[in-house]
Amino acid sequence: IVFRMFLLPFMAASFMIKTSDVGTIISSMDKLKISKNLSIPIAVMFRFFPSFKEEKKNIKMAMRVRGINFKTPIKYFEYVSVLLLIISSNIADDISKVA
């Protein structure tokens, strides 16, 4: 029941993230009369997720090239989490500067 409850909103958000750009998201929120104080952070948030996903894929590929695998899960999690925290901070700064 919980899965069905979240399936449609998740699919709609996934489709919106994949197919729209920041300008489209902001203009659609302007049509819905949502204030700029709310629409700009939401647009930045929706642009953050694809960039984060791409960087995560690049980190995993680089770790595979260097021979780091999931045999030691604690080290693997440490390597991935530290890099993702640093990269996500940089991505958030860049996207907020652009907005």
Backbone as a printed PyTorch tensor [residue, N CA C, xyz], in Angstrom:
tensor([[[  0.8370,  -1.1900,   0.0000],
         [  0.0000,   0.0000,   0.0000],
         [  0.8800,   1.2510,   0.0000]],

        [[  1.9450,   1.2210,   0.7970],
         [  2.8450,   2.3760,   0.8560],
         [  3.5620,   2.5480,  -0.4770]],

        [[  3.9630,   1.4460,  -1.0820],
         [  4.6300,   1.5070,  -2.3850],
         [  3.7160,   2.1410,  -3.4270]],

        [[  2.4650,   1.7350,  -3.4640],
         [  1.5080,   2.2980,  -4.4190],
         [  1.2480,   3.7710,  -4.1440]],

        [[  1.2890,   4.1480,  -2.8820],
         [  1.0190,   5.5250,  -2.5240],
         [  2.1090,   6.4590,  -3.0420]],

        [[  3.3530,   5.9980,  -3.0430],
         [  4.4670,   6.8420,  -3.4540],
         [  4.9000,   6.6280,  -4.8920]],

        [[  4.3560,   5.6370,  -5.5870],
         [  4.8090,   5.3220,  -6.9320],
         [  4.5150,   6.4440,  -7.9180]],

        [[  3.3010,   6.9110,  -7.9910],
         [  2.9450,   7.9420,  -8.9590],
         [  3.6780,   9.2660,  -8.7250]],

        [[  3.7380,   9.7950,  -7.4960],
         [  4.5170,  11.0300,  -7.3030],
         [  6.0050,  10.8500,  -7.6190]],

        [[  6.5540,   9.6830,  -7.2890],
         [  7.9580,   9.4350,  -7.5980],
         [  8.1920,   9.4060,  -9.1020]],

        [[  7.3050,   8.7440,  -9.8300],
         [  7.4480,   8.6750, -11.2850],
         [  7.2820,  10.0490, -11.9190]],

        [[  6.3470,  10.8390, -11.4170],
         [  6.1370,  12.1810, -11.9530],
         [  7.3450,  13.0800, -11.6880]],

        [[  7.8980,  13.0010, -10.4920],
         [  9.0810,  13.8100, -10.1670],
         [ 10.2800,  13.3650, -10.9920]],

        [[ 10.4290,  12.0620, -11.1730],
         [ 11.5320,  11.5530, -11.9820],
         [ 11.4200,  12.0320, -13.4220]],

        [[ 10.2280,  11.9920, -13.9680],
         [ 10.0080,  12.4770, -15.3320],
         [ 10.2900,  13.9680, -15.4330]],

        [[  9.8560,  14.7350, -14.4340],
         [ 10.0900,  16.1740, -14.4500],
         [ 11.5790,  16.5030, -14.3580]],

        [[ 12.3040,  15.7670, -13.5340],
         [ 13.7370,  16.0160, -13.3880],
         [ 14.4760,  15.7080, -14.6860]],

        [[ 14.0850,  14.6280, -15.3460],
         [ 14.7820,  14.2180, -16.5640],
         [ 14.4850,  15.1110, -17.7570]],

        [[ 13.2840,  15.6610, -17.8320],
         [ 12.8740,  16.3370, -19.0640],
         [ 12.8370,  17.8560, -19.0070]],

        [[ 12.9300,  18.4700, -17.8540],
         [ 12.7750,  19.9210, -17.7930],
         [ 14.0550,  20.6040, -17.3380]],

        [[ 14.1640,  21.8680, -17.7210],
         [ 15.3020,  22.6590, -17.2740],
         [ 14.8290,  23.6780, -16.2410]],

        [[ 15.7760,  24.4280, -15.7100],
         [ 15.4730,  25.3530, -14.6100],
         [ 14.4920,  26.4360, -15.0510]],

        [[ 14.6750,  26.9650, -16.2410],
         [ 13.7890,  28.0140, -16.7200],
         [ 12.3500,  27.5490, -16.8470]],

        [[ 12.1590,  26.3320, -17.3230],
         [ 10.8130,  25.7890, -17.4490],
         [ 10.1650,  25.5880, -16.0870]],

        [[ 10.9300,  25.0910, -15.1410],
         [ 10.3970,  24.8760, -13.7970],
         [  9.9850,  26.2010, -13.1610]],

        [[ 10.8380,  27.2140, -13.2860],
         [ 10.5210,  28.5190, -12.6910],
         [  9.3220,  29.1580, -13.3820]],

        [[  9.2490,  29.0660, -14.7100],
         [  8.1070,  29.6860, -15.4090],
         [  6.7970,  28.9660, -15.0870]],

        [[  6.8530,  27.6470, -14.9270],
         [  5.6210,  26.9350, -14.5620],
         [  5.1840,  27.2960, -13.1450]],

        [[  6.1330,  27.5180, -12.2380],
         [  5.7630,  27.9380, -10.8850],
         [  5.2450,  29.3730, -10.8670]],

        [[  5.7350,  30.2080, -11.7940],
         [  5.1790,  31.5570, -11.9090],
         [  3.7290,  31.5110, -12.3750]],

        [[  3.4250,  30.6080, -13.2980],
         [  2.0360,  30.4510, -13.7670],
         [  1.1170,  29.9820, -12.6430]],

        [[  1.6720,  29.1830, -11.7160],
         [  0.8840,  28.7040, -10.5800],
         [  0.8360,  29.7120,  -9.4350]],

        [[  1.4420,  30.9010,  -9.6540],
         [  1.4580,  31.9820,  -8.6580],
         [  2.1920,  31.5940,  -7.3770]],

        [[  3.2910,  30.8470,  -7.5340],
         [  4.1460,  30.4990,  -6.3950],
         [  5.2180,  31.5760,  -6.2930]],

        [[  5.5040,  32.0250,  -5.0910],
         [  6.4460,  33.1300,  -4.9180],
         [  7.8630,  32.7210,  -5.3130]],

        [[  8.6610,  33.7240,  -5.6640],
         [ 10.0560,  33.4820,  -6.0490],
         [ 10.8770,  32.9220,  -4.8870]],

        [[ 10.4840,  33.2770,  -3.6550],
         [ 11.2060,  32.7660,  -2.4880],
         [ 11.1240,  31.2550,  -2.3850]],

        [[ 10.1070,  30.6680,  -2.9360],
         [  9.9320,  29.2210,  -2.9060],
         [ 10.3080,  28.5660,  -4.2280]],

        [[ 10.0310,  29.2190,  -5.3410],
         [ 10.2460,  28.5860,  -6.6410],
         [ 11.7220,  28.4440,  -6.9950]],

        [[ 12.5500,  29.3990,  -6.6520],
         [ 13.9780,  29.3050,  -6.9910],
         [ 14.6700,  28.1910,  -6.2030]],

        [[ 14.4700,  28.0610,  -4.8880],
         [ 15.0800,  26.9130,  -4.1940],
         [ 14.5890,  25.5610,  -4.7020]],

        [[ 13.3040,  25.4640,  -5.0800],
         [ 12.8030,  24.2000,  -5.6190],
         [ 13.4570,  23.8980,  -6.9630]],

        [[ 13.6120,  24.8960,  -7.8040],
         [ 14.2680,  24.6910,  -9.1030],
         [ 15.7250,  24.2750,  -8.9180]],

        [[ 16.4040,  24.8970,  -7.9770],
         [ 17.7990,  24.5180,  -7.6920],
         [ 17.8630,  23.0860,  -7.1750]],

        [[ 16.9220,  22.7260,  -6.3340],
         [ 16.8960,  21.3660,  -5.7950],
         [ 16.6970,  20.3400,  -6.9050]],

        [[ 15.7820,  20.6130,  -7.8460],
         [ 15.5470,  19.6670,  -8.9300],
         [ 16.7190,  19.5740,  -9.8850]],

        [[ 17.5400,  20.5920,  -9.9800],
         [ 18.7360,  20.5160, -10.8280],
         [ 19.8980,  19.8490, -10.0920]],

        [[ 19.8310,  19.7870,  -8.7900],
         [ 20.9070,  19.1730,  -8.0030],
         [ 20.9340,  17.6640,  -8.1880]],

        [[ 19.7690,  17.0240,  -8.2100],
         [ 19.7220,  15.5680,  -8.2410],
         [ 20.3580,  14.9430,  -9.4790]],

        [[ 20.1130,  15.4220, -10.7050],
         [ 20.8000,  14.8160, -11.8540],
         [ 22.3150,  14.9900, -11.8060]],

        [[ 22.7690,  16.1510, -11.3440],
         [ 24.2200,  16.3710, -11.2270],
         [ 24.8150,  15.4350, -10.1850]],

        [[ 24.1110,  15.2450,  -9.0860],
         [ 24.5760,  14.3600,  -8.0280],
         [ 24.6420,  12.9200,  -8.5270]],

        [[ 23.6500,  12.4940,  -9.2800],
         [ 23.6130,  11.1330,  -9.8180],
         [ 24.7650,  10.9040, -10.7940]],

        [[ 25.0520,  11.8890, -11.6290],
         [ 26.1480,  11.7640, -12.5790],
         [ 27.4930,  11.6790, -11.8640]],

        [[ 27.6860,  12.4920, -10.8450],
         [ 28.9360,  12.4470, -10.0910],
         [ 29.0990,  11.1240,  -9.3480]],

        [[ 28.0030,  10.5920,  -8.8210],
         [ 28.0600,   9.2940,  -8.1460],
         [ 28.4880,   8.1990,  -9.1120]],

        [[ 27.9700,   8.2540, -10.3270],
         [ 28.3580,   7.2790, -11.3520],
         [ 29.8420,   7.4140, -11.6870]],

        [[ 30.3300,   8.6460, -11.7910],
         [ 31.7500,   8.8700, -12.0920],
         [ 32.6550,   8.3760, -10.9640]],

        [[ 32.2310,   8.5710,  -9.7130],
         [ 33.0280,   8.1040,  -8.5690],
         [ 33.1120,   6.5840,  -8.5740]],

        [[ 31.9890,   5.9160,  -8.8050],
         [ 32.0000,   4.4550,  -8.8260],
         [ 32.8590,   3.9150,  -9.9590]],

        [[ 32.8230,   4.5770, -11.1190],
         [ 33.6600,   4.1470, -12.2380],
         [ 35.1330,   4.3460, -11.9120]],

        [[ 35.4860,   5.4660, -11.2870],
         [ 36.8800,   5.7170, -10.9220],
         [ 37.3570,   4.7190,  -9.8720]],

        [[ 36.4870,   4.3540,  -8.9510],
         [ 36.8770,   3.3680,  -7.9370],
         [ 37.0590,   1.9950,  -8.5570]],

        [[ 36.2360,   1.6550,  -9.5300],
         [ 36.3840,   0.3780, -10.2180],
         [ 37.7000,   0.3300, -10.9800]],

        [[ 38.0930,   1.4530, -11.6060],
         [ 39.3540,   1.5150, -12.3370],
         [ 40.5390,   1.3530, -11.3840]],

        [[ 40.4340,   1.8990, -10.1920],
         [ 41.5210,   1.8070,  -9.2190],
         [ 41.5220,   0.4970,  -8.4410]],

        [[ 40.5240,  -0.3330,  -8.6640],
         [ 40.4950,  -1.6410,  -8.0220],
         [ 39.8570,  -1.6590,  -6.6580]],

        [[ 39.1440,  -0.6120,  -6.2980],
         [ 38.4470,  -0.5740,  -5.0140],
         [ 37.0740,  -1.1910,  -5.2320]],

        [[ 36.7780,  -2.2460,  -4.4890],
         [ 35.4970,  -2.9250,  -4.6800],
         [ 34.7380,  -3.0190,  -3.3660]],

        [[ 33.6490,  -3.7450,  -3.3840],
         [ 32.7500,  -3.8110,  -2.2360],
         [ 33.1090,  -4.9350,  -1.2640]],

        [[ 34.3150,  -5.4880,  -1.3780],
         [ 34.7100,  -6.5760,  -0.4780],
         [ 34.8140,  -6.1010,   0.9670]],

        [[ 35.2530,  -4.8790,   1.1520],
         [ 35.2800,  -4.2770,   2.4870],
         [ 34.2520,  -3.1410,   2.5000]],

        [[ 33.0280,  -3.4340,   2.9200],
         [ 31.9480,  -2.4400,   2.7970],
         [ 32.1740,  -1.1610,   3.6010]],

        [[ 32.8420,  -1.2400,   4.7270],
         [ 33.0410,  -0.0350,   5.5390],
         [ 33.9770,   0.9330,   4.8330]],

        [[ 35.0850,   0.4290,   4.2910],
         [ 36.0020,   1.3030,   3.5500],
         [ 35.3470,   1.8310,   2.2900]],

        [[ 34.6300,   0.9690,   1.6050],
         [ 33.9540,   1.3810,   0.3760],
         [ 32.9650,   2.5060,   0.6690]],

        [[ 32.1650,   2.3500,   1.7220],
         [ 31.2050,   3.3830,   2.1040],
         [ 31.9210,   4.6740,   2.4890]],

        [[ 33.0380,   4.5480,   3.1770],
         [ 33.8040,   5.7370,   3.5700],
         [ 34.3260,   6.4730,   2.3440]],

        [[ 34.9030,   5.7410,   1.3990],
         [ 35.4330,   6.3820,   0.1910],
         [ 34.3270,   7.0860,  -0.5910]],

        [[ 33.2070,   6.4190,  -0.7490],
         [ 32.1150,   6.9910,  -1.5300],
         [ 31.4700,   8.1640,  -0.7920]],

        [[ 31.2130,   8.0210,   0.4950],
         [ 30.4950,   9.0680,   1.2220],
         [ 31.3090,  10.3520,   1.3440]],

        [[ 32.5960,  10.2470,   1.6040],
         [ 33.4180,  11.4570,   1.7290],
         [ 33.4660,  12.2100,   0.4080]],

        [[ 33.6820,  11.4910,  -0.6830],
         [ 33.7230,  12.1560,  -1.9880],
         [ 32.3760,  12.7580,  -2.3550]],

        [[ 31.2950,  12.0290,  -2.0770],
         [ 29.9810,  12.5590,  -2.4150],
         [ 29.6280,  13.7900,  -1.5820]],

        [[ 30.0470,  13.8270,  -0.3290],
         [ 29.7920,  15.0170,   0.4860],
         [ 30.5280,  16.2330,  -0.0560]],

        [[ 31.7760,  16.0390,  -0.4280],
         [ 32.5600,  17.1540,  -0.9680],
         [ 31.9960,  17.6140,  -2.3030]],

        [[ 31.7070,  16.6630,  -3.1830],
         [ 31.2000,  17.0070,  -4.5060],
         [ 29.8120,  17.6180,  -4.4150]],

        [[ 28.9670,  17.0990,  -3.5360],
         [ 27.6210,  17.6670,  -3.4200],
         [ 27.6720,  19.0910,  -2.8900]],

        [[ 28.6070,  19.3760,  -2.0180],
         [ 28.7740,  20.7480,  -1.5490],
         [ 29.1920,  21.6670,  -2.6920]],

        [[ 30.1130,  21.2080,  -3.5200],
         [ 30.5540,  22.0060,  -4.6760],
         [ 29.4220,  22.1930,  -5.6810]],

        [[ 28.6620,  21.1410,  -5.9450],
         [ 27.5440,  21.2480,  -6.8820],
         [ 26.5060,  22.2250,  -6.3550]],

        [[ 26.1810,  22.1370,  -5.0830],
         [ 25.1860,  23.0390,  -4.4950],
         [ 25.6450,  24.4940,  -4.5840]],

        [[ 26.9260,  24.7330,  -4.3360],
         [ 27.4540,  26.0990,  -4.4560],
         [ 27.3480,  26.6050,  -5.8830]],

        [[ 27.7300,  25.7610,  -6.8490],
         [ 27.6810,  26.1790,  -8.2510],
         [ 26.2550,  26.4530,  -8.7140]],

        [[ 25.3400,  25.5740,  -8.3540],
         [ 23.9500,  25.7590,  -8.7890],
         [ 23.3310,  26.9780,  -8.1130]],

        [[ 23.6400,  27.2120,  -6.8460],
         [ 23.0770,  28.3870,  -6.1780],
         [ 23.6580,  29.6800,  -6.7490]],

        [[ 24.9170,  29.6610,  -7.1890],
         [ 25.4870,  30.8390,  -7.8170],
         [ 24.7970,  31.1450,  -9.1340]],

        [[ 24.4850,  30.0900,  -9.8910],
         [ 23.8210,  30.2760, -11.1710],
         [ 22.3990,  30.8050, -10.9630]],

        [[ 21.7230,  30.2820,  -9.9520],
         [ 20.3340,  30.7340,  -9.7220],
         [ 20.3270,  32.1650,  -9.2400]]])
